[in-house]
Coordinates of C-alpha atoms in Angstrom, one line a residue:
M1 CA 259.7 277.1 67.8
N2 CA 257.6 274.7 69.2
P3 CA 258.4 271.1 68.1
H4 CA 254.6 269.5 68.5
R5 CA 253.7 273.1 65.9
G6 CA 252.9 271.7 62.6
A7 CA 252.3 268.5 61.0
P8 CA 254.5 265.8 62.6
E9 CA 257.5 264.1 60.8
D10 CA 257.5 262.3 63.9
I11 CA 254.7 259.6 64.2
T12 CA 255.4 259.5 68.2
E13 CA 253.9 263.4 68.0
A14 CA 251.0 261.8 68.2
Y15 CA 251.0 260.7 71.3
Y16 CA 250.8 264.8 72.4
R17 CA 248.7 265.7 69.9
G18 CA 246.4 263.0 70.9
L19 CA 246.3 263.5 74.7
M20 CA 246.1 267.8 73.6
H21 CA 242.7 266.7 71.6
S22 CA 241.5 264.8 74.6
V23 CA 241.3 268.5 76.9
G24 CA 239.1 270.0 73.6
Y25 CA 241.7 271.5 71.3
R26 CA 241.7 271.2 67.2
R27 CA 244.3 270.2 65.1
S28 CA 244.0 273.1 63.8
D29 CA 244.7 274.9 67.1
L30 CA 247.9 272.9 67.6
D31 CA 248.9 274.5 64.2
K32 CA 248.5 278.0 66.2
P33 CA 251.6 279.9 68.7
Q34 CA 251.5 277.7 71.7
I35 CA 251.2 280.5 74.2
A36 CA 251.4 279.3 78.4
V37 CA 249.0 281.5 80.7
V38 CA 250.8 281.3 84.1
N39 CA 248.1 282.2 86.6
S40 CA 248.3 282.6 90.1
W41 CA 244.7 282.4 90.9
T42 CA 243.5 281.6 94.3
D43 CA 240.9 282.3 96.3
V44 CA 242.4 282.9 99.2
N45 CA 244.9 286.2 98.4
P46 CA 243.4 289.3 97.7
G47 CA 246.0 290.7 94.8
H48 CA 245.7 287.5 93.2
Q49 CA 241.7 286.5 93.2
P50 CA 240.7 289.0 90.5
L51 CA 243.2 286.8 88.4
K52 CA 240.5 284.5 87.2
E53 CA 238.1 287.0 84.9
L54 CA 241.7 288.3 83.8
A55 CA 242.7 285.0 82.3
A56 CA 239.9 284.5 80.4
R57 CA 240.2 288.2 78.8
V58 CA 243.7 287.4 78.0
K59 CA 243.1 284.0 76.7
E60 CA 240.6 285.7 74.5
G61 CA 243.2 288.1 72.9
I62 CA 245.4 285.2 72.2
W63 CA 242.6 283.1 70.4
A64 CA 241.6 286.7 68.3
A65 CA 244.8 287.2 67.3
G66 CA 245.4 283.8 65.9
G67 CA 247.4 282.1 69.0
C68 CA 246.3 279.4 71.5
P69 CA 246.5 279.4 75.2
S70 CA 247.0 277.0 77.3
E71 CA 246.3 277.9 81.1
F72 CA 248.1 276.3 84.2
G73 CA 248.5 277.3 87.6
V74 CA 251.6 278.1 90.3
P75 CA 251.5 279.2 94.0
A76 CA 250.4 282.8 95.6
P77 CA 251.2 283.2 98.7
C78 CA 249.8 286.4 100.6
D79 CA 252.7 287.6 102.9
G80 CA 250.2 289.9 105.0
M81 CA 248.9 286.2 105.4
A82 CA 251.7 284.5 106.5
Q83 CA 253.1 286.1 108.9
G84 CA 254.6 284.6 112.5
P85 CA 255.8 280.7 111.3
G86 CA 254.0 280.6 107.8
M87 CA 256.7 283.6 106.7
H88 CA 259.4 281.2 107.1
Y89 CA 257.7 279.1 103.9
I90 CA 257.4 283.0 101.7
L91 CA 261.2 283.5 100.1
P92 CA 261.6 279.7 99.6
Q93 CA 257.8 280.0 97.5
R94 CA 259.9 282.5 95.1
D95 CA 262.2 280.2 93.4
L96 CA 259.7 277.2 93.7
I97 CA 257.2 279.3 91.6
A98 CA 260.3 280.5 88.9
G99 CA 261.7 276.3 89.8
S100 CA 257.3 275.0 89.0
I101 CA 257.1 277.4 86.0
E102 CA 260.3 276.6 84.5
A103 CA 260.1 273.0 84.3
M104 CA 256.4 273.2 82.7
V105 CA 257.2 275.4 80.2
G106 CA 260.1 273.2 79.5
A107 CA 258.4 269.9 79.1
H108 CA 255.9 271.7 77.3
G109 CA 257.6 273.2 74.6
F110 CA 255.0 276.4 75.2
E111 CA 256.5 279.3 72.7
G112 CA 255.2 282.7 74.5
L113 CA 254.5 283.0 78.1
V114 CA 251.6 285.8 80.1
F115 CA 252.4 286.0 83.6
L116 CA 248.9 286.7 85.6
G117 CA 250.4 287.4 89.3
S118 CA 250.5 290.5 91.8
C119 CA 252.4 290.0 94.7
D120 CA 255.7 289.7 96.5
K121 CA 257.4 287.0 95.8
I122 CA 254.5 286.2 92.6
L123 CA 256.2 288.3 90.7
P124 CA 259.9 288.1 91.2
G125 CA 259.3 284.1 91.2
M126 CA 257.8 285.0 87.6
L127 CA 260.6 287.4 86.7
M128 CA 263.4 285.1 87.5
A129 CA 261.4 282.5 84.9
A130 CA 261.3 284.6 82.5
V131 CA 264.6 285.3 82.7
R132 CA 265.5 281.5 82.2
L133 CA 263.7 280.2 80.0
N134 CA 264.0 283.7 77.8
L135 CA 260.7 283.4 75.3
P136 CA 258.7 286.1 74.4
T137 CA 256.9 287.1 77.1
L138 CA 254.1 290.1 78.7
F139 CA 252.7 290.4 82.5
L140 CA 249.6 291.3 84.0
T141 CA 249.2 292.5 87.3
A142 CA 245.5 292.3 89.0
G143 CA 245.3 295.9 90.1
A144 CA 244.8 297.9 93.1
M145 CA 242.9 297.2 96.2
M146 CA 240.2 300.0 96.6
P147 CA 241.4 302.5 99.5
C148 CA 239.0 302.1 102.5
R149 CA 237.4 305.7 103.9
I150 CA 236.5 305.6 107.6
G151 CA 235.4 309.1 109.1
G152 CA 236.9 310.8 106.8
K153 CA 240.1 309.6 106.8
V154 CA 242.1 307.4 103.9
M155 CA 243.0 303.9 105.5
T156 CA 245.0 301.2 103.9
T157 CA 246.8 297.6 104.8
P158 CA 250.0 299.1 106.2
D159 CA 247.6 301.9 108.7
L160 CA 246.5 298.3 110.4
K161 CA 249.6 296.7 110.9
E162 CA 250.9 299.8 112.4
A163 CA 247.7 299.8 114.8
I164 CA 248.9 296.4 116.2
G165 CA 251.4 298.9 118.0
G166 CA 248.8 301.3 118.6
R167 CA 246.4 298.5 120.1
S168 CA 249.2 297.0 122.4
A169 CA 250.4 301.3 124.0
G170 CA 246.6 301.3 124.3
K171 CA 246.2 304.1 121.9
I172 CA 243.4 302.4 120.2
D173 CA 240.2 300.7 122.1
Q174 CA 239.4 297.6 121.8
E175 CA 236.3 298.8 119.4
T176 CA 238.0 300.5 116.9
F177 CA 240.1 298.3 116.4
L178 CA 238.1 295.5 115.5
V179 CA 236.1 297.7 112.8
W180 CA 239.5 298.7 111.3
Q181 CA 240.5 295.1 110.6
E182 CA 237.0 294.3 109.4
R183 CA 237.3 297.4 106.7
F184 CA 240.8 298.5 105.7
C185 CA 241.2 295.7 103.0
A186 CA 238.0 296.7 101.1
T187 CA 237.9 295.0 97.8
A188 CA 240.2 292.4 96.0
G189 CA 243.1 293.7 94.6
T190 CA 247.0 294.9 95.8
C191 CA 247.5 296.6 99.1
S192 CA 246.9 300.1 98.0
M193 CA 250.7 301.2 99.1
M194 CA 254.0 301.5 97.6
G195 CA 254.9 297.9 99.2
T196 CA 257.1 295.1 97.7
A197 CA 253.6 294.0 95.5
N198 CA 253.4 297.2 93.8
T199 CA 256.7 298.2 93.6
M200 CA 257.9 295.1 91.4
G201 CA 254.5 295.3 89.3
C202 CA 255.8 298.8 88.7
F203 CA 258.9 298.0 87.7
L204 CA 257.4 295.9 85.1
E205 CA 255.7 298.6 83.9
A206 CA 258.6 300.7 84.2
T207 CA 260.3 297.8 81.6
G208 CA 258.0 297.6 79.2
L209 CA 256.7 294.0 80.1
T210 CA 252.9 295.2 81.2
P211 CA 251.3 297.7 80.6
F212 CA 251.3 301.5 81.7
G213 CA 248.7 301.9 84.2
S214 CA 248.5 297.9 84.9
S215 CA 249.4 297.9 88.8
T216 CA 248.3 301.4 89.9
M217 CA 244.1 301.5 88.4
L218 CA 241.8 299.7 90.7
A219 CA 241.5 295.8 90.0
F220 CA 237.5 296.4 89.3
D221 CA 238.2 299.0 86.3
A222 CA 237.0 298.3 83.1
A223 CA 240.4 299.2 81.5
K224 CA 241.5 296.2 82.8
V225 CA 239.4 293.7 80.8
R226 CA 240.8 295.8 77.9
Q227 CA 244.7 295.3 78.9
A228 CA 243.9 291.7 79.3
R229 CA 242.4 291.4 75.8
E230 CA 245.3 293.4 74.4
V231 CA 248.0 291.8 76.0
G232 CA 247.0 288.8 74.4
E233 CA 246.8 289.6 71.2
R234 CA 250.9 291.4 71.5
I235 CA 252.0 288.3 73.3
C236 CA 251.1 286.5 69.7
A237 CA 252.7 289.1 67.6
L238 CA 255.9 288.5 70.0
T239 CA 256.0 285.4 69.2
R240 CA 255.7 285.1 65.8
G241 CA 258.1 287.7 65.5
N242 CA 260.7 285.5 67.3
R243 CA 261.5 288.6 70.3
P244 CA 263.0 287.0 72.9
F245 CA 262.9 288.1 76.2
R246 CA 265.9 289.4 76.6
D247 CA 265.7 291.4 73.1
F248 CA 263.5 293.2 75.7
F249 CA 264.7 292.9 79.4
T250 CA 268.5 293.8 78.8
P251 CA 271.0 295.7 81.4
A252 CA 269.7 299.1 79.9
S253 CA 266.0 298.5 80.6
L254 CA 266.8 296.9 84.1
G255 CA 269.0 300.2 84.8
N256 CA 265.8 302.2 84.2
G257 CA 263.7 299.6 86.3
I258 CA 266.1 299.8 89.5
R259 CA 265.9 304.2 88.5
Y260 CA 262.0 303.8 88.7
V261 CA 261.7 301.6 92.2
S262 CA 264.4 304.3 93.8
A263 CA 262.6 307.6 92.4
S264 CA 259.2 306.2 94.0
G265 CA 260.5 305.1 97.2
G266 CA 260.3 301.7 96.9
S267 CA 260.6 298.5 98.6
T268 CA 263.7 297.2 99.8
N269 CA 262.7 293.6 99.1
A270 CA 263.3 295.3 95.4
V271 CA 267.0 294.6 95.8
L272 CA 266.8 291.5 97.2
H273 CA 264.8 290.2 93.8
L274 CA 266.4 292.3 91.4
M275 CA 270.1 291.5 92.4
A276 CA 268.5 287.5 91.9
C277 CA 267.8 288.8 88.8
A278 CA 271.3 290.3 87.8
S279 CA 272.9 287.2 88.9
L280 CA 270.6 285.2 86.7
M281 CA 271.3 287.0 83.7
G282 CA 275.7 286.3 84.7
L283 CA 275.9 290.7 85.2
G284 CA 278.1 290.7 88.2
M285 CA 276.1 293.1 89.4
T286 CA 277.0 294.1 93.5
L287 CA 275.2 295.8 96.2
D288 CA 277.4 299.0 95.3
D289 CA 276.6 299.2 91.4
F290 CA 272.9 298.6 92.5
G291 CA 273.6 301.6 95.2
R292 CA 275.3 303.9 92.8
I293 CA 272.7 303.3 90.1
Q294 CA 269.6 303.9 92.7
A295 CA 271.8 307.0 93.6
S296 CA 271.8 309.0 90.4
V297 CA 268.0 309.6 90.6
P298 CA 266.1 312.3 92.7
V299 CA 263.0 310.7 95.1
V300 CA 259.9 312.5 93.1
G301 CA 256.9 309.7 95.4
K302 CA 256.8 308.9 97.7
F303 CA 253.7 307.0 98.5
K304 CA 251.6 304.8 101.7
P305 CA 253.7 303.8 104.6
S306 CA 256.1 306.8 103.6
S307 CA 253.7 309.7 102.9
G308 CA 249.6 309.8 102.8
F309 CA 249.5 308.9 99.2
N310 CA 247.9 305.7 98.1
L311 CA 248.1 304.0 94.6
T312 CA 244.7 305.1 93.8
D313 CA 246.3 309.1 94.3
F314 CA 249.4 307.8 92.5
H315 CA 247.2 306.5 89.4
E316 CA 245.3 309.9 89.1
A317 CA 248.6 311.9 88.7
G318 CA 249.7 309.7 86.0
G319 CA 251.0 306.4 87.6
V320 CA 254.5 304.9 86.4
A321 CA 254.8 306.6 83.3
A322 CA 254.3 310.0 85.0
L323 CA 257.1 309.4 87.2
M324 CA 259.3 308.4 85.1
A325 CA 258.7 311.4 82.5
A326 CA 260.0 313.3 86.0
V327 CA 263.5 311.7 86.2
K328 CA 263.3 310.9 82.1
E329 CA 266.8 312.5 81.8
Q330 CA 268.7 310.0 84.2
L331 CA 266.8 307.0 82.1
D332 CA 267.3 305.3 78.7
L333 CA 264.9 306.5 77.0
G334 CA 266.1 304.2 73.7
C335 CA 265.1 301.3 75.6
E336 CA 262.6 299.2 73.5
M337 CA 259.4 298.6 74.7
P338 CA 257.7 294.8 74.1
L339 CA 254.3 296.3 73.9
G340 CA 255.8 298.3 71.0
G341 CA 258.0 301.6 70.5
K342 CA 260.8 302.9 72.5
L343 CA 260.8 304.6 76.3
G344 CA 261.1 308.1 75.1
D345 CA 257.8 307.2 73.3
Y346 CA 255.7 306.9 76.0
L347 CA 257.5 309.3 78.2
S348 CA 256.7 312.2 75.8
Q349 CA 252.6 311.6 76.2
A350 CA 253.3 311.2 79.8
D351 CA 251.0 313.9 82.3
A352 CA 253.5 316.4 84.2
P353 CA 254.6 316.4 87.9
D354 CA 251.5 317.4 89.6
G355 CA 254.0 319.4 92.1
K356 CA 251.9 317.3 95.4
I357 CA 251.7 313.3 94.6
I358 CA 254.7 313.3 92.3
R359 CA 257.4 316.4 92.3
P360 CA 259.3 317.5 89.6
A361 CA 263.2 316.4 89.5
S362 CA 264.0 320.0 90.6
D363 CA 262.3 320.2 93.6
P364 CA 262.8 316.4 94.6
L365 CA 261.8 314.9 98.1
E366 CA 265.5 313.3 98.5
R367 CA 268.5 314.0 96.0
D368 CA 269.7 310.7 95.3
G369 CA 267.5 307.9 95.4
C370 CA 265.4 305.9 98.9
F371 CA 268.0 303.4 100.0
A372 CA 271.4 303.3 101.3
M373 CA 273.3 300.0 100.7
L374 CA 275.6 300.3 104.3
K375 CA 278.6 298.3 104.7
G376 CA 280.8 298.2 107.9
N377 CA 282.5 295.4 110.6
L378 CA 278.7 294.3 111.0
A379 CA 277.9 294.3 107.8
P380 CA 281.3 293.1 105.6
D381 CA 279.3 292.1 102.5
G382 CA 276.6 295.0 102.7
A383 CA 273.0 295.8 104.3
V384 CA 270.0 297.7 103.2
V385 CA 267.6 300.3 104.5
K386 CA 265.2 302.5 102.9
K387 CA 266.7 305.5 103.9
S388 CA 263.6 307.7 102.5
G389 CA 261.3 306.0 105.1
V390 CA 263.5 307.0 108.0
E391 CA 263.0 310.3 110.0
P392 CA 266.3 312.5 109.6
G393 CA 267.0 312.6 112.9
M394 CA 267.6 308.8 112.9
L395 CA 269.4 308.8 109.7
R396 CA 272.5 308.8 111.9
H397 CA 272.0 307.0 115.3
Q398 CA 274.1 305.0 117.9
G399 CA 272.6 303.4 120.4
E400 CA 273.1 300.3 122.8
A401 CA 272.3 296.9 121.6
V402 CA 269.2 294.6 122.9
V403 CA 269.6 291.3 120.7
F404 CA 267.3 288.5 120.4
D405 CA 267.7 285.3 118.1
S406 CA 264.1 285.3 116.1
E407 CA 261.2 288.1 115.6
E408 CA 259.1 285.7 118.1
E409 CA 261.8 287.3 120.6
V410 CA 261.1 290.5 119.6
R411 CA 257.8 290.9 119.2
D412 CA 257.2 288.9 122.8
F413 CA 259.8 292.2 124.0
L414 CA 257.7 294.8 122.4
L415 CA 254.4 293.5 124.1
N416 CA 255.6 292.5 127.6
R417 CA 258.4 294.8 128.1
T418 CA 259.8 298.1 128.0
V419 CA 261.8 300.0 125.2
K420 CA 264.3 302.0 126.2
P421 CA 264.9 305.2 124.0
G422 CA 267.7 305.1 121.8
S423 CA 267.8 301.3 121.9
V424 CA 269.1 299.5 118.3
L425 CA 267.0 295.9 118.4
V426 CA 269.6 293.3 116.3
V427 CA 267.3 290.6 115.2
R428 CA 269.2 287.6 113.9
Y429 CA 269.5 284.3 112.7
E430 CA 266.5 285.1 110.4
G431 CA 268.1 285.2 107.1
P432 CA 267.7 283.0 104.5
K433 CA 270.1 280.3 105.9
G434 CA 268.9 281.2 109.7
G435 CA 265.2 281.4 109.6
P436 CA 265.4 279.7 107.4
G437 CA 263.5 281.6 104.9
M438 CA 264.6 285.4 105.4
R439 CA 261.3 286.2 107.5
E440 CA 259.8 289.6 106.9
L441 CA 260.3 291.4 110.5
S442 CA 257.5 293.8 109.1
I443 CA 254.8 293.2 112.3
P444 CA 257.7 294.7 114.6
A445 CA 258.4 297.1 112.7
A446 CA 255.3 298.4 112.7
M447 CA 254.7 297.9 116.4
L448 CA 257.5 300.4 116.8
V449 CA 255.7 302.6 114.2
G450 CA 252.4 302.2 115.8
M451 CA 253.9 302.8 119.6
G452 CA 255.7 306.2 118.7
L453 CA 259.3 304.4 119.0
H454 CA 260.4 304.7 115.3
T455 CA 261.8 308.1 116.0
S456 CA 264.0 307.1 119.0
V457 CA 264.9 303.2 118.0
A458 CA 266.3 301.5 115.4
M459 CA 266.0 297.9 114.6
V460 CA 269.1 295.7 112.8
T461 CA 268.6 292.0 111.2
D462 CA 270.0 289.7 108.9
G463 CA 266.0 288.8 107.7
R464 CA 264.1 291.3 106.2
F465 CA 261.4 294.3 105.7
S466 CA 258.0 294.7 104.1
G467 CA 257.5 297.2 101.4
A468 CA 255.3 298.4 103.9
T469 CA 258.1 299.1 106.8
R470 CA 259.0 302.1 107.3
G471 CA 261.4 303.7 110.2
P472 CA 265.3 303.0 111.1
C473 CA 265.1 299.4 109.6
V474 CA 268.2 297.9 108.1
G475 CA 268.1 294.6 106.5
H476 CA 269.6 291.5 104.7
V477 CA 273.0 292.0 106.9
C478 CA 275.6 289.8 105.4
P479 CA 276.8 287.4 105.8
E480 CA 273.6 286.5 108.4
A481 CA 274.5 285.0 111.7
W482 CA 273.8 281.3 110.3
D483 CA 277.1 281.8 108.3
D484 CA 279.0 283.2 111.1
G485 CA 278.5 286.8 110.3
P486 CA 279.5 289.7 112.6
I487 CA 276.0 290.1 114.1
A488 CA 276.0 287.1 115.6
Y489 CA 279.1 287.7 117.9
V490 CA 276.8 291.2 119.1
Q491 CA 275.7 291.2 122.7
D492 CA 273.5 293.2 124.7
G493 CA 274.8 296.6 125.2
D494 CA 277.4 296.8 123.0
Q495 CA 277.3 300.2 120.7
I496 CA 275.8 300.1 117.5
L497 CA 276.3 303.1 114.8
I498 CA 274.1 303.4 111.8
D499 CA 275.4 306.2 109.4
C500 CA 272.8 306.0 106.0
A501 CA 274.6 309.1 104.8
A502 CA 278.2 307.9 105.0
G503 CA 276.8 304.3 103.9
R504 CA 278.7 302.7 107.6
L505 CA 276.8 299.7 110.3
E506 CA 279.5 299.7 112.8
L507 CA 279.7 297.6 115.6
L508 CA 281.6 299.6 118.2
V509 CA 283.6 296.9 120.3
P510 CA 287.5 297.1 120.0
E511 CA 289.2 294.3 117.8
E512 CA 291.0 292.8 120.4
E513 CA 287.1 291.9 122.1
M514 CA 285.9 290.5 119.1
A515 CA 288.8 288.5 118.8
K516 CA 287.9 286.5 122.0
R517 CA 284.2 286.7 120.9
R518 CA 284.8 284.2 117.5
K519 CA 287.1 282.0 119.8
K520 CA 284.5 280.8 120.9
K521 CA 281.7 279.9 118.6
P522 CA 277.8 280.8 119.4
R523 CA 275.2 278.1 119.8
K524 CA 273.0 278.2 117.2
P525 CA 269.4 278.8 118.1
D526 CA 267.1 275.5 117.5
H527 CA 265.1 277.0 114.2
P528 CA 263.7 274.1 112.5
A529 CA 263.5 273.4 108.8
P530 CA 261.4 270.2 108.3
G531 CA 261.0 269.6 104.9
V532 CA 261.3 272.2 101.8
L533 CA 263.2 274.1 104.8
A534 CA 265.9 271.5 105.0
A535 CA 266.6 271.6 101.1
Y536 CA 265.9 276.1 101.6
R537 CA 269.1 275.9 104.2
N538 CA 271.1 274.0 102.5
G539 CA 271.1 275.5 99.6
V540 CA 270.5 279.2 99.4
G541 CA 272.8 281.7 98.6
S542 CA 273.4 285.3 100.4
A543 CA 271.3 288.0 100.2
D544 CA 273.5 290.1 98.5
K545 CA 273.0 287.8 96.1
G546 CA 269.5 287.9 95.8
A547 CA 269.4 284.8 98.1
L548 CA 269.0 282.8 94.8
W549 CA 268.1 278.5 95.7
L550 CA 266.7 276.9 92.6

């Protein structure tokens, strides 16, 4: 309970109460449940711009239910805007967001939490804070961006990234490219694809931490306002009932969420973030464990960029609840939901699979999950690929390595050099420490698609990829090059084998040769780490455990 609530026995409480009075709270307000409304609203991120208005509606619900809301903000960087040098700062902000929330809530003694967020590192940071604080908690996302229609075609943000490669290859003229650039992001809201933002938002739906439909409905849907008020009312009930976060966010519900992510063809970044949560929960989960859980369900839905269906299509087909109902035989239906009832209660009322956007489990798109966890002498501690986004002919690929020590090097190569079909582009020193910041290589990966090379060229990195990435892109290679992982010793011309079905990532170089290479330590490239990035490099953990820092 909040030590500030009720008639203070210690007269020093007058200091706290006096300061709260100065910003407009009455005596009676301070005797109500104190609910933090943690808002990541910003004007410079489309996924978060609607949250200013939604926060006001959440607070209306809290007031109506007899609680006392207090709003504070956290950063909300946009991965799409932070491509290139800015990307160094994106993953570190996940942990900074978690730490700032933990510190603010701990300092002010809030009793319940409502998190308003939408995008790639913000929701995971909030989720990590919720695990640590273990207070009554609910989430609300902004909703999806409206898809853009041009010339009878429906376009979304991943199409624009792939168009960069098309423009570079001369397949798209400059006038068309500029029109697309201006129109593809049609409204505020999260990008209308199954990238990391919507993967994590829908994960929250699957675990009951936000209402079903929260992430997939359009951001300007009136139902979003009603949802916001309902979340505000419900958090007061959870707080009065003293129902902490981990009453609901259990190993079983986490498992349900992982299965949902896999069944929907979600982002590889979810592996990173959910491994971080599992580490914070002390579950001892390994990448192999994660792989077994996600492989227990068929893939029954694929969305942009892995198919032509966007988030609005998904919502109209029944959304998260309908997709979960399609694989309910593999779920724990007895999991208690923070919004009331059991998971099975919700899924019993869900829409049946339409057979096109959401497939029945008897006729899946993939049989054993959307990810492949790879291991081998190139990744002794593991690597991750979204195999459901890979062309069938590239699920097993052997090719000649072309090595780069930064994202900038591979971008320059793709723009100015001829890429040999069959190659494996190895991009190293982009891991959590090496980058620093484990940058996503979404632009180079999208360029490969736009250039038509995703059917013949693979990419392997100790960095990561966007949820919008498709093609044979293997990320999270551990140990990373900065930690003297085997990827640091790859040379141009080496043969590399990627075998998704067998779970293998092998550098086909004799051990005798590798022993010679290891005797001569490679010189690390000059990847500057100013300010906060120096602290990050010195403290961040390995990607196979979630790249935890704070």
